[in-house]
Structures are given as C-alpha cells and as structure tokens.
Tab-separated table of C-alpha atoms and ligand atoms in Angstrom:
chain	number	residue	atom	x	y	z
A	182	SER	CA	-21.935	-23.937	3.682
A	183	SER	CA	-21.135	-20.406	4.839
A	184	GLY	CA	-22.936	-20.995	8.142
A	185	ALA	CA	-20.889	-24.092	8.838
A	186	ALA	CA	-17.726	-22.282	7.779
A	187	ALA	CA	-18.383	-19.357	10.124
A	188	ALA	CA	-18.433	-21.692	13.099
A	189	ASP	CA	-15.066	-23.146	12.128
A	190	ALA	CA	-12.164	-21.672	14.101
A	191	LEU	CA	-9.923	-21.652	11.018
A	192	SER	CA	-12.338	-20.205	8.456
A	193	PHE	CA	-12.796	-16.685	7.156
A	194	PRO	CA	-16.207	-15.019	6.767
A	195	ALA	CA	-18.050	-16.238	3.663
A	196	ASP	CA	-17.864	-12.862	1.897
A	197	PHE	CA	-14.228	-12.100	2.815
A	198	LEU	CA	-12.574	-10.306	-0.114
A	199	TRP	CA	-9.381	-12.045	-1.224
A	200	GLY	CA	-7.175	-10.106	-3.592
A	201	CYS	CA	-3.708	-9.335	-4.901
A	202	ALA	CA	-1.964	-5.968	-5.187
A	203	THR	CA	0.489	-4.242	-7.540
A	204	ALA	CA	1.471	-0.661	-8.433
A	205	SER	CA	1.894	1.085	-11.773
A	206	TYR	CA	5.618	1.921	-11.819
A	207	GLN	CA	6.531	-1.467	-10.369
A	208	ILE	CA	4.847	-3.530	-13.111
A	209	GLU	CA	3.784	-1.539	-16.162
A	210	GLY	CA	6.888	-0.648	-18.158
A	211	GLY	CA	5.870	1.155	-21.355
A	212	VAL	CA	7.236	4.357	-19.873
A	213	LYS	CA	7.316	6.208	-23.197
A	214	GLU	CA	4.183	4.666	-24.584
A	215	ASP	CA	1.029	6.498	-25.730
A	216	GLY	CA	2.024	9.877	-24.363
A	217	ARG	CA	2.942	8.928	-20.772
A	218	GLY	CA	4.809	11.813	-19.125
A	219	GLU	CA	8.072	11.544	-17.196
A	220	THR	CA	7.967	10.830	-13.452
A	221	ASN	CA	10.244	11.258	-10.446
A	222	TRP	CA	10.927	7.503	-10.481
A	223	ASP	CA	12.035	7.554	-14.147
A	224	VAL	CA	14.605	10.197	-13.243
A	225	PHE	CA	15.657	8.555	-9.968
A	226	SER	CA	16.025	5.004	-11.286
A	227	HIS	CA	18.104	6.306	-14.225
A	228	THR	CA	20.454	8.195	-11.902
A	229	PRO	CA	23.522	5.992	-11.351
A	230	GLY	CA	23.772	4.596	-7.838
A	231	LYS	CA	20.167	5.185	-6.843
A	232	THR	CA	18.797	1.662	-7.279
A	233	ARG	CA	20.769	-1.273	-5.912
A	234	ASP	CA	21.224	-3.133	-9.206
A	235	GLY	CA	20.738	-0.169	-11.531
A	236	GLY	CA	17.231	-1.485	-12.193
A	237	THR	CA	14.544	0.778	-13.635
A	238	GLY	CA	10.833	0.489	-14.367
A	239	ASP	CA	11.376	0.931	-18.122
A	240	VAL	CA	10.088	-2.571	-18.832
A	241	ALA	CA	9.392	-4.095	-15.393
A	242	CYS	CA	6.744	-6.820	-15.913
A	243	ASP	CA	5.576	-5.132	-19.139
A	244	SER	CA	2.029	-5.168	-17.810
A	245	TYR	CA	1.229	-2.222	-20.052
A	246	HIS	CA	1.218	-4.793	-22.857
A	247	ARG	CA	0.592	-7.987	-20.871
A	248	TYR	CA	-2.295	-6.982	-18.623
A	249	LYS	CA	-4.489	-9.682	-20.183
A	250	GLU	CA	-2.033	-12.309	-18.995
A	251	ASP	CA	-2.098	-10.733	-15.535
A	252	ILE	CA	-5.888	-11.002	-15.479
A	253	GLU	CA	-5.540	-14.685	-16.369
A	254	LEU	CA	-3.202	-15.154	-13.394
A	255	LEU	CA	-5.742	-13.495	-11.107
A	256	LYS	CA	-8.524	-15.655	-12.510
A	257	ALA	CA	-6.536	-18.834	-11.967
A	258	LEU	CA	-5.945	-17.838	-8.325
A	259	GLY	CA	-9.653	-17.312	-7.827
A	260	VAL	CA	-9.237	-13.861	-6.265
A	261	LYS	CA	-12.298	-11.668	-6.034
A	262	ALA	CA	-10.437	-8.350	-6.252
A	263	TYR	CA	-7.326	-6.724	-7.709
A	264	ARG	CA	-5.645	-3.632	-6.341
A	265	PHE	CA	-3.652	-1.673	-8.930
A	266	SER	CA	-2.560	1.931	-9.243
A	267	VAL	CA	-2.948	4.494	-11.967
A	268	ALA	CA	0.119	6.249	-13.342
A	269	TRP	CA	-0.869	9.903	-12.967
A	270	SER	CA	1.436	10.841	-15.865
A	271	ARG	CA	-0.421	8.566	-18.288
A	272	ILE	CA	-3.575	10.585	-17.585
A	273	PHE	CA	-2.007	14.046	-17.249
A	274	PRO	CA	1.465	13.766	-18.791
A	275	SER	CA	2.783	16.834	-16.976
A	276	GLY	CA	0.579	16.416	-13.912
A	277	ARG	CA	-2.150	18.870	-14.899
A	278	GLY	CA	-3.709	20.422	-17.976
A	279	LYS	CA	-5.012	18.473	-20.912
A	280	PRO	CA	-5.879	14.805	-20.261
A	281	ASN	CA	-4.361	12.062	-22.428
A	282	GLN	CA	-7.114	9.790	-23.731
A	283	LYS	CA	-4.706	7.001	-24.673
A	284	GLY	CA	-3.524	6.717	-21.083
A	285	LEU	CA	-7.084	6.518	-19.823
A	286	ASP	CA	-7.857	3.888	-22.480
A	287	TYR	CA	-5.267	1.562	-20.919
A	288	TYR	CA	-7.012	1.639	-17.535
A	289	ASN	CA	-10.401	1.252	-19.197
A	290	ARG	CA	-9.160	-1.922	-20.911
A	291	LEU	CA	-7.766	-3.197	-17.618
A	292	ILE	CA	-10.948	-2.399	-15.663
A	293	ASP	CA	-13.213	-3.935	-18.311
A	294	GLY	CA	-11.032	-7.046	-18.461
A	295	LEU	CA	-11.161	-7.448	-14.692
A	296	LEU	CA	-14.923	-7.051	-14.579
A	297	ALA	CA	-15.376	-9.545	-17.421
A	298	ALA	CA	-13.324	-11.988	-15.302
A	299	GLY	CA	-15.526	-11.348	-12.269
A	300	ILE	CA	-12.790	-9.451	-10.390
A	301	GLU	CA	-13.490	-6.175	-8.532
A	302	PRO	CA	-11.083	-3.371	-9.418
A	303	HIS	CA	-9.700	-1.497	-6.373
A	304	MET	CA	-7.870	1.550	-7.669
A	305	THR	CA	-5.106	3.594	-6.053
A	306	LEU	CA	-4.566	7.015	-7.595
A	307	PHE	CA	-1.026	7.706	-6.402
A	308	HIS	CA	1.558	5.049	-5.633
A	309	TRP	CA	4.649	7.325	-5.753
A	310	ASP	CA	5.165	7.882	-9.503
A	311	LEU	CA	4.836	11.669	-9.583
A	312	PRO	CA	4.865	13.607	-12.874
A	313	THR	CA	8.049	15.721	-13.046
A	314	GLY	CA	5.986	18.422	-14.734
A	315	LEU	CA	4.769	19.293	-11.225
A	316	GLU	CA	7.683	21.488	-10.330
A	317	GLY	CA	8.853	21.190	-6.772
A	318	GLY	CA	7.097	17.854	-6.353
A	319	TRP	CA	5.591	17.481	-2.898
A	320	GLN	CA	7.535	20.532	-1.704
A	321	SER	CA	4.915	22.556	-3.516
A	322	ARG	CA	1.427	23.030	-2.105
A	323	ASP	CA	0.202	23.269	-5.706
A	324	THR	CA	0.894	19.543	-6.129
A	325	ALA	CA	-1.865	18.785	-3.616
A	326	TYR	CA	-4.347	20.796	-5.715
A	327	ALA	CA	-3.157	19.129	-8.920
A	328	PHE	CA	-3.764	15.775	-7.246
A	329	GLY	CA	-7.288	16.819	-6.315
A	330	ASP	CA	-8.021	17.748	-9.933
A	331	TYR	CA	-6.588	14.459	-11.220
A	332	ALA	CA	-8.579	12.482	-8.614
A	333	GLY	CA	-11.828	14.186	-9.592
A	334	TYR	CA	-11.133	13.601	-13.283
A	335	MET	CA	-10.533	9.883	-12.716
A	336	ALA	CA	-13.619	9.511	-10.528
A	337	GLY	CA	-15.734	11.018	-13.302
A	338	LYS	CA	-14.327	8.534	-15.806
A	339	VAL	CA	-14.289	5.229	-13.924
A	340	THR	CA	-16.839	5.138	-11.099
A	341	ASP	CA	-19.479	3.654	-13.388
A	342	ARG	CA	-17.328	0.502	-12.929
A	343	VAL	CA	-14.817	1.090	-10.113
A	344	LYS	CA	-16.446	1.120	-6.672
A	345	HIS	CA	-13.347	1.395	-4.463
A	346	ILE	CA	-10.845	4.207	-4.777
A	347	MET	CA	-7.777	4.827	-2.616
A	348	THR	CA	-6.328	8.312	-2.880
A	349	VAL	CA	-2.653	7.769	-1.971
A	350	ASN	CA	-0.400	4.905	-0.951
A	351	GLU	CA	1.782	5.151	2.166
A	352	LEU	CA	2.237	8.769	3.159
A	353	ARG	CA	5.444	8.096	5.076
A	354	CYS	CA	7.131	6.654	1.996
A	355	PHE	CA	6.507	9.502	-0.431
A	356	THR	CA	7.256	12.152	2.209
A	357	ASP	CA	9.814	11.120	4.861
A	358	LEU	CA	11.596	8.386	2.902
A	359	SER	CA	11.707	10.573	-0.211
A	360	TYR	CA	12.538	14.014	1.214
A	361	MET	CA	14.022	13.356	4.696
A	362	THR	CA	16.089	10.151	4.539
A	363	GLY	CA	16.169	10.218	0.736
A	364	GLY	CA	16.195	6.507	-0.159
A	365	LYS	CA	13.280	7.041	-2.521
A	366	ALA	CA	12.703	9.519	-5.360
A	367	PRO	CA	13.558	12.371	-5.486
A	368	GLY	CA	16.233	11.350	-2.951
A	369	LEU	CA	16.463	14.551	-0.909
A	370	LYS	CA	17.541	15.082	2.700
A	371	LEU	CA	15.794	18.258	3.741
A	372	PRO	CA	15.558	19.955	7.139
A	373	MET	CA	12.562	19.121	9.347
A	374	ALA	CA	10.638	22.345	8.711
A	375	GLU	CA	10.497	21.419	5.030
A	376	VAL	CA	9.759	17.758	5.742
A	377	ASN	CA	6.807	18.692	7.942
A	378	GLN	CA	5.494	20.938	5.190
A	379	ILE	CA	5.794	18.084	2.682
A	380	ARG	CA	3.915	15.769	5.062
A	381	HIS	CA	1.214	18.410	5.301
A	382	HIS	CA	0.966	18.637	1.509
A	383	GLY	CA	0.640	14.844	1.396
A	384	VAL	CA	-2.300	14.650	3.796
A	385	LEU	CA	-3.838	17.729	2.192
A	386	ALA	CA	-3.636	16.056	-1.235
A	387	HIS	CA	-5.460	13.079	0.214
A	388	GLY	CA	-8.216	15.340	1.611
A	389	LEU	CA	-8.582	17.312	-1.619
A	390	GLY	CA	-8.707	13.983	-3.453
A	391	VAL	CA	-11.511	12.670	-1.239
A	392	GLN	CA	-13.560	15.812	-1.816
A	393	ALA	CA	-12.999	15.795	-5.570
A	394	ILE	CA	-13.858	12.099	-5.856
A	395	ARG	CA	-17.079	12.560	-3.875
A	396	ALA	CA	-18.082	15.480	-6.090
A	397	ALA	CA	-17.497	13.567	-9.333
A	398	ALA	CA	-18.274	9.935	-8.447
A	399	ARG	CA	-21.389	7.900	-9.071
A	400	ALA	CA	-23.403	6.897	-5.992
A	401	GLY	CA	-22.030	3.811	-4.303
A	402	THR	CA	-18.355	4.714	-4.730
A	403	GLU	CA	-16.296	4.024	-1.605
A	404	VAL	CA	-13.303	6.237	-0.877
A	405	GLY	CA	-10.333	5.691	1.404
A	406	LEU	CA	-6.538	5.544	1.380
A	407	ALA	CA	-3.859	2.884	1.719
A	408	ASP	CA	-1.509	3.900	4.488
A	409	ASN	CA	1.312	2.182	6.316
A	410	PRO	CA	1.087	3.439	9.876
A	411	THR	CA	3.811	2.134	12.136
A	412	ILE	CA	2.139	-0.910	13.707
A	413	PHE	CA	2.436	-1.682	17.401
A	414	VAL	CA	1.989	-5.002	19.162
A	415	PRO	CA	1.669	-5.172	22.952
A	416	ALA	CA	4.646	-6.919	24.516
A	417	ILE	CA	2.176	-8.882	26.608
A	418	GLU	CA	-1.579	-8.969	26.049
A	419	THR	CA	-2.554	-7.213	29.276
A	420	PRO	CA	-4.684	-4.061	29.675
A	421	GLU	CA	-1.725	-1.782	30.465
A	422	HIS	CA	0.345	-2.872	27.453
A	423	ILE	CA	-2.715	-2.807	25.200
A	424	ALA	CA	-3.359	0.782	26.291
A	425	ALA	CA	0.285	1.629	25.532
A	426	THR	CA	-0.191	0.109	22.069
A	427	GLY	CA	-3.084	2.451	21.314
A	428	LYS	CA	-1.137	5.465	22.555
A	429	ALA	CA	1.888	4.586	20.451
A	430	MET	CA	-0.258	4.060	17.354
A	431	ARG	CA	-1.856	7.482	17.745
A	432	GLU	CA	1.274	9.442	18.607
A	433	GLU	CA	3.795	7.826	16.282
A	434	ASN	CA	1.456	8.298	13.305
A	435	ALA	CA	0.330	11.791	14.341
A	436	MET	CA	1.404	13.459	11.097
A	437	PHE	CA	-0.339	10.927	8.862
A	438	LEU	CA	-3.153	8.534	9.778
A	439	THR	CA	-4.029	10.216	13.077
A	440	ALA	CA	-4.328	13.614	11.361
A	441	ILE	CA	-6.547	12.100	8.676
A	442	LEU	CA	-8.832	10.171	11.016
A	443	GLU	CA	-9.072	12.908	13.672
A	444	GLY	CA	-8.915	15.984	11.421
A	445	ARG	CA	-6.237	17.617	13.550
A	446	TYR	CA	-2.596	17.379	14.533
A	447	LEU	CA	-1.985	16.165	18.083
A	448	GLU	CA	-0.640	18.837	20.434
A	449	SER	CA	2.256	16.531	21.268
A	450	TYR	CA	3.288	16.422	17.588
A	451	LEU	CA	3.057	20.197	17.141
A	452	ALA	CA	4.918	20.795	20.401
A	453	ALA	CA	7.676	18.337	19.483
A	454	GLN	CA	8.172	20.029	16.092
A	455	GLY	CA	8.128	23.525	17.625
A	456	LYS	CA	9.169	26.141	15.072
A	457	ASP	CA	9.417	23.397	12.421
A	458	ALA	CA	5.687	22.573	12.658
A	459	PRO	CA	3.787	22.743	9.341
A	460	LYS	CA	2.250	26.015	8.156
A	461	MET	CA	-1.452	25.596	7.508
A	462	LYS	CA	-4.225	27.554	5.851
A	463	ALA	CA	-7.735	27.894	7.224
A	464	GLY	CA	-9.802	24.893	6.248
A	465	ASP	CA	-6.867	22.532	5.711
A	466	MET	CA	-7.581	20.304	8.694
A	467	LYS	CA	-11.229	19.954	7.753
A	468	LEU	CA	-10.192	18.778	4.277
A	469	ILE	CA	-7.576	16.433	5.717
A	470	GLY	CA	-10.187	14.956	8.040
A	471	SER	CA	-12.764	14.350	5.285
A	472	PRO	CA	-14.877	11.335	6.296
A	473	LEU	CA	-13.859	8.062	4.635
A	474	ASP	CA	-15.765	4.912	3.713
A	475	PHE	CA	-12.857	2.636	4.579
A	476	VAL	CA	-9.273	2.624	5.809
A	477	SER	CA	-6.764	0.330	4.130
A	478	LEU	CA	-3.591	-0.742	5.856
A	479	ASN	CA	-0.332	-2.005	4.375
A	480	ILE	CA	1.140	-4.181	7.097
A	481	TYR	CA	4.439	-6.028	6.920
A	482	THR	CA	6.167	-5.713	10.224
A	483	PRO	CA	5.517	-5.142	13.959
A	484	ASN	CA	6.982	-2.956	16.662
A	485	PHE	CA	6.635	-4.359	20.141
A	486	VAL	CA	5.659	-1.826	22.759
A	487	ARG	CA	5.278	-1.842	26.531
A	488	ALA	CA	3.669	0.450	29.060
A	489	ALA	CA	6.441	2.496	30.658
A	490	ASP	CA	6.950	5.296	33.105
A	491	THR	CA	7.975	7.775	30.409
A	492	ALA	CA	6.435	11.082	29.333
A	493	SER	CA	4.499	9.318	26.563
A	494	GLY	CA	3.529	6.364	28.769
A	495	TYR	CA	5.105	3.774	26.471
A	496	GLU	CA	8.404	2.437	25.260
A	497	ILE	CA	8.992	0.911	21.816
A	498	LEU	CA	11.183	-2.170	22.118
A	499	PRO	CA	13.980	-2.027	19.533
A	500	HIS	CA	14.516	-4.649	16.856
A	501	LEU	CA	17.778	-6.467	17.477
A	502	ALA	CA	20.480	-7.691	15.140
A	503	ASN	CA	19.154	-11.232	15.287
A	504	SER	CA	15.423	-10.455	15.422
A	505	PRO	CA	13.801	-12.709	12.826
A	506	ARG	CA	13.335	-11.090	9.444
A	507	MET	CA	12.762	-11.941	5.831
A	508	ALA	CA	14.931	-11.119	2.785
A	509	SER	CA	14.472	-7.342	3.039
A	510	PRO	CA	16.477	-6.036	6.016
A	511	TRP	CA	13.519	-3.967	7.258
A	512	LEU	CA	11.050	-6.850	7.093
A	513	TYR	CA	11.006	-8.098	10.692
A	514	VAL	CA	8.661	-11.016	11.203
A	515	GLY	CA	5.698	-10.513	13.505
A	516	PRO	CA	2.468	-12.096	12.344
A	517	GLU	CA	0.597	-10.497	15.282
A	518	ALA	CA	0.999	-7.179	13.417
A	519	LEU	CA	-2.010	-8.048	11.260
A	520	TYR	CA	-4.287	-8.616	14.253
A	521	TRP	CA	-3.075	-5.662	16.297
A	522	GLY	CA	-3.001	-3.320	13.314
A	523	VAL	CA	-6.667	-3.996	12.616
A	524	ARG	CA	-7.691	-4.020	16.272
A	525	THR	CA	-5.876	-0.826	17.236
A	526	VAL	CA	-7.134	1.174	14.247
A	527	SER	CA	-10.636	-0.124	14.880
A	528	ASP	CA	-10.612	0.616	18.621
A	529	LEU	CA	-9.121	4.101	18.216
A	530	TRP	CA	-11.001	5.443	15.212
A	531	LYS	CA	-13.935	3.110	14.510
A	532	PRO	CA	-13.713	3.180	10.694
A	533	LYS	CA	-16.701	1.521	9.038
A	534	LYS	CA	-14.520	-0.850	7.085
A	535	ILE	CA	-10.872	-1.883	7.137
A	536	TYR	CA	-8.930	-3.626	4.387
A	537	ILE	CA	-5.422	-4.983	4.382
A	538	SER	CA	-4.295	-3.355	1.152
A	539	GLU	CA	-0.838	-4.986	1.284
A	540	ASN	CA	0.852	-7.813	3.114
A	541	GLY	CA	3.450	-10.234	1.826
A	542	THR	CA	7.163	-10.757	1.808
A	543	SER	CA	10.429	-10.836	-0.037
A	544	ALA	CA	12.171	-14.177	0.271
A	545	ASP	CA	15.381	-15.716	-1.002
A	546	ASP	CA	13.493	-17.839	-3.487
A	547	PRO	CA	15.201	-21.153	-4.200
A	548	VAL	CA	16.184	-22.135	-7.731
A	549	ALA	CA	13.209	-23.598	-9.597
A	550	GLN	CA	12.778	-27.384	-9.558
A	551	ASP	CA	10.653	-28.947	-12.290
A	552	GLY	CA	9.970	-25.409	-13.482
A	553	LYS	CA	8.585	-24.229	-10.144
A	554	VAL	CA	9.882	-22.018	-7.361
A	555	TYR	CA	9.111	-23.774	-4.070
A	556	ASP	CA	9.059	-20.683	-1.857
A	557	ALA	CA	8.286	-22.401	1.429
A	558	ASP	CA	9.506	-19.391	3.438
A	559	ARG	CA	6.885	-17.160	1.834
A	560	VAL	CA	4.184	-19.748	2.522
A	561	MET	CA	5.307	-19.913	6.161
A	562	TYR	CA	5.161	-16.123	6.433
A	563	LEU	CA	1.706	-15.845	4.842
A	564	ARG	CA	0.210	-18.704	6.822
A	565	ASN	CA	1.373	-17.216	10.107
A	566	TYR	CA	0.259	-13.685	9.298
A	567	LEU	CA	-3.153	-14.783	8.072
A	568	THR	CA	-3.710	-16.812	11.228
A	569	HIS	CA	-3.667	-13.539	13.118
A	570	LEU	CA	-5.903	-11.788	10.600
A	571	GLN	CA	-8.376	-14.642	10.986
A	572	ARG	CA	-8.432	-13.912	14.715
A	573	ALA	CA	-9.504	-10.331	13.926
A	574	THR	CA	-12.394	-11.602	11.775
A	575	ARG	CA	-13.421	-14.106	14.458
A	576	GLU	CA	-13.539	-11.350	17.086
A	577	GLY	CA	-15.772	-9.252	14.875
A	578	TYR	CA	-13.430	-6.433	13.812
A	579	PRO	CA	-14.701	-4.850	10.566
A	580	ILE	CA	-12.020	-6.330	8.338
A	581	GLU	CA	-13.415	-6.769	4.838
A	582	GLY	CA	-10.576	-8.117	2.773
A	583	TYR	CA	-6.892	-8.818	2.173
A	584	PHE	CA	-4.658	-7.951	-0.780
A	585	LEU	CA	-1.496	-9.991	-1.040
A	586	TRP	CA	1.606	-8.068	-2.119
A	587	SER	CA	2.340	-9.061	-4.715
A	588	LEU	CA	0.694	-10.792	-7.641
A	589	MET	CA	4.129	-11.173	-9.238
A	590	ASP	CA	7.802	-10.321	-8.862
A	591	ASN	CA	8.333	-6.677	-9.768
A	592	PHE	CA	10.487	-3.536	-9.506
A	593	GLU	CA	11.101	-3.092	-5.788
A	594	TRP	CA	11.970	0.643	-5.812
A	595	GLU	CA	15.486	1.420	-4.541
A	596	ASP	CA	16.114	-2.339	-4.255
A	597	GLY	CA	15.582	-2.689	-8.002
A	598	TYR	CA	15.064	-6.371	-8.812
A	599	THR	CA	17.160	-7.657	-5.880
A	600	LYS	CA	14.171	-8.193	-3.570
A	601	LEU	CA	11.180	-9.988	-5.003
A	602	PHE	CA	7.720	-10.210	-3.419
A	603	GLY	CA	5.735	-12.114	-6.055
A	604	ILE	CA	3.675	-15.260	-5.684
A	605	HIS	CA	4.321	-15.587	-9.405
A	606	HIS	CA	7.890	-15.759	-10.603
A	607	VAL	CA	8.694	-13.400	-13.479
A	608	ASP	CA	11.570	-14.170	-15.817
A	609	PHE	CA	12.725	-10.626	-16.538
A	610	LYS	CA	14.320	-11.703	-19.855
A	611	THR	CA	11.286	-13.437	-21.360
A	612	LEU	CA	8.690	-11.824	-19.036
A	613	LYS	CA	7.107	-15.226	-18.577
A	614	ARG	CA	5.063	-15.521	-15.362
A	615	THR	CA	5.017	-18.826	-13.457
A	616	PRO	CA	3.106	-19.602	-10.256
A	617	LYS	CA	5.284	-20.281	-7.222
A	618	LEU	CA	4.328	-22.696	-4.435
A	619	SER	CA	2.874	-19.670	-2.606
A	620	ALA	CA	0.425	-19.111	-5.494
A	621	ASP	CA	-0.763	-22.718	-5.164
A	622	TRP	CA	-1.117	-22.171	-1.425
A	623	TYR	CA	-3.060	-18.922	-1.849
A	624	ARG	CA	-5.387	-20.522	-4.434
A	625	GLU	CA	-6.156	-23.296	-1.942
A	626	LEU	CA	-6.759	-20.803	0.870
A	627	ILE	CA	-9.200	-18.877	-1.322
A	628	ARG	CA	-10.923	-22.043	-2.561
A	629	THR	CA	-11.562	-23.384	0.952
A	630	ASN	CA	-11.806	-19.920	2.585
A	631	ARG	CA	-9.952	-21.522	5.434
A	632	LEU	CA	-6.378	-21.568	6.753
A	633	VAL	CA	-4.514	-24.433	5.111
B	813	GBH	C1	5.159	-1.250	0.341
B	813	GBH	O1	5.949	-0.496	1.178
B	813	GBH	C2	4.902	-0.539	-0.960
B	813	GBH	O2	3.618	0.029	-0.999
B	813	GBH	C3	5.124	-1.388	-2.164
B	813	GBH	O3	5.194	-0.583	-3.288
B	813	GBH	C4	6.378	-2.217	-1.967
B	813	GBH	O4	6.767	-2.923	-3.119
B	813	GBH	C5	6.108	-3.172	-0.853
B	813	GBH	O5	5.672	-2.515	0.293
B	813	GBH	C6	7.299	-4.026	-0.455
B	813	GBH	O6	8.344	-3.237	0.029
B	813	GBH	O7	15.031	1.027	5.175
B	813	GBH	O8	14.100	2.627	6.731
B	813	GBH	O9	14.133	3.148	4.389
B	813	GBH	C7	6.261	-1.173	2.380
B	813	GBH	C8	6.695	-0.262	3.473
B	813	GBH	C9	8.344	1.146	4.338
B	813	GBH	C10	8.998	-0.845	3.250
B	813	GBH	C11	9.746	1.641	4.228
B	813	GBH	C12	10.409	-0.334	3.103
B	813	GBH	C13	12.044	1.060	4.009
B	813	GBH	C14	12.513	1.362	5.368
B	813	GBH	N1	8.043	0.216	3.283
B	813	GBH	N2	10.687	0.563	4.162
B	813	GBH	S1	14.073	2.099	5.405
C-alpha cells in the first residue's frame, strides 16, 4: 500500500512521523511536587500583571499526575511520536549540583508509558522554565555550562530508550523576548550589548549540550534543537525572489540558527551590532557549530519577502492591520511557511533530517455542542498548512515528521489561558480532556496518511 500511496499527490511518505507536542511548564502543574525547584516562570506568572489573566502553571493540565491519560489521548490519535520537555528544576532543583531522583522518576514513567503504547519519545531539554537557582539566568555564561552538565546527565539516564533529543526550544523566545522586549520571564528590557551576550550564551548552551549528550549517550541517539527562525516566503515564486528568501533567512537569523549551522556569526551581523557585538572566548564558535543529526523547526507564520535594490538585496513586506491571522495577534496565516521553511533551511544548510517540531494555532473555539468543540477554523488552518508540507515531501526535501502544537489546551505563557492551541479541550476546573473536531481530523489524516 505504501507504494500506491507514494504515487498519490495528496499522500505523505509511508514512514512519515506524525506526532503532537507539549512543554513541561505549560502542562505539568505539580510545581512543588517531589522536590521540583523554583523557576523563572513560577516567579513571573505569580507577579501581578505579567500574564494576561493572572494565569500560572501551578496546576495547568496537571500532567504531572495525569500523564497516563495523556498517553491514552496520544494512542487514540494514532500518533507515532510525542514531543515533550523536561523541567530542568525537577532534575536539578537549583539548576546544578545534586540530582533529584524523584524528578527523574517522573520522566522515566512517562517514557516507559509512551514506549509501551508504541509511541517514540522526542525530548526537549529546555523549553524556557529556568531554575532560579542559576543566578543571573541567561545573563550569566555559567548558565550555559550548567545546561551542558544537565544535558549530559539526562543523556546518560534516558538514551537507552529516548533516541531523539532537542537541546533548547526557540532561542529568540528565551533571549530577545525575555531580556530585550520583556514579554516573557524574567521580563527585562536590557540594552543591546547585554542582549547580544545573552543570545551568545543561548547558542553556546546549545553547543555545550550537544557535546555533553554525544559524550554520554548510547549509540543511535540523534541530537538537534527546536528553533523558530523567522520564516520567509518569496512574494512570487521566481528565481530572484527565491534568492532573496534565502538571503533573508540567513541574515535575519544570523544570531541563532545561522550561527549554529555555520559555526560563525555573519560579518553583517557583527558589523550591524558594532560595539554591542557579543564577547566570545576561543572555541565558542566551534562548540556552537557542533554537527547535528537533525534540525527541528517551529513554524507558525510567514514573512513575505521580495528581491529589492537595497544593501541586503531584499525587502521584508510588512504585515498589515487586516492581514489574515488567527486568535493570537502575532499568528498571521501563511500556509506556504511550512514549505518554504523546510525548503530554505534544506537548500542553505543541507541538514540530514528536518522535523517540524511545532505547528498549530490558537482559535476562538466555539462553545461545545453535544459535548464537542467544533473548531473548524483550526481544521482549516491545519489542512492548509499541511498541504504545503506535503509539497515539500513530494519534492524530496528531507522532512521526516510533524508535531502538532498542541496535544491539548494549556498555559500559553504571557497569554495565560486566554489563547488555547489544543486539539483536545481541557476543562481547567475538572481537568477533563475532550477531543475537538481537529483531533478527529488529525486522527483521520494519520490513519489514511493522506490529506483529508
Ligand atoms: C511556540 O512559540 C512555543 O514553543 C510554545 O511554547 C507556544 O505555546 C506556542 O508556540 C504557541 O505560541 O508579540 O512580538 O512578543 C511560538 C513562537 C514567537 C509566538 C513569539 C509568540 C510573540 C511575538 N512565538 N511570539 S511578540
């Protein structure tokens, strides 16, 4: 059947890896349980005015206690993989020092439960919940070394069962959006010299993590990261605009993905930052550029770009007040982002494997009818986006799998519980999970391995 399916213009490759994604602070709750240490997001979400509805991750989806139910949801969907993150402060309550066995036990139970259900665990080591015991947070270079130690410790404990590890999630979010514009924990607005240093510590942590994982992991462990580079889509699919798309991708992500995949900072980035450029030590760029087994991309939204007679050779076309978008104000609709994200990363840097580690949407879910949320907008969004990912598979780009964000409604950071991305509805009073229409749709897509 896979041969017949491959010839079908709407089908995905037979071994395409369908999954769902979540992150520790957004779903776990149990923030004081079994020795978990305090994190930046505990402090931030408890500071009045920082989250839109005053929401916190204290309980969230209570997955710390309900992970078995979550595995049942995954099983019912028929996914082959689950992407989750580890709360660093459950393993090292103050970020470093003596490990906490009870915290590790939780992830062992989760991993073993997934494997028993036939679901591959894909683990992210840092999805923004940083132990406050690490003084100075990402302002301190020491945090990068602490991350390396934590990454190596985890690799030693889980790679007998976990074959895919992502170091960090979305560099831009835990650096720029946390220390420059300040919408995310710890909510600082620092000058550029400090921001550039923080960015450097972020990519350095990733590199130290890769090295530590490789040193401690069993053979067959694949290592990468989940980043959210700004994604560019050519205004028109012609050679000149396609070339501009590649240039924009490289330059606009110079401090993050480009540095990691090229092992250096572009001259244009260093020149633009001038005296604010990051201070480096010998060997840093080699660590940052450590070879990876895969690159994972979180893709939600496009930026249209055109070739232009400017110094950079391109112009990014601005989003307008009435550009189509979903429930989150930043979530502009552009399903082509999935195709061009994969194609541009592949053409520029030739990674062996690419995953979509997140894609999905907030939506103004309608009131449930007959006990079900009929989230037709989310289905529309997913169907359109996946059409363009299917094109990337058809054209032979090395795209291995797709993780839908998110398995269930959860704590959406500074938006608290006002923006929900789940394909399962969560009643935050009873914590009951119920499939939405989009879950039925995703199950059918996975079952047929074909756009429906
Ligand atoms: C991902 O970030 C996260 O990994 C995940 O935890 C999250 O729940 C999910 O997406 C949905 O948001 O208004 O200028 O501050 C997505 C990328 C980039 C989206 C920054 C929010 C805020 C832009 N994020 N963006 S701004």
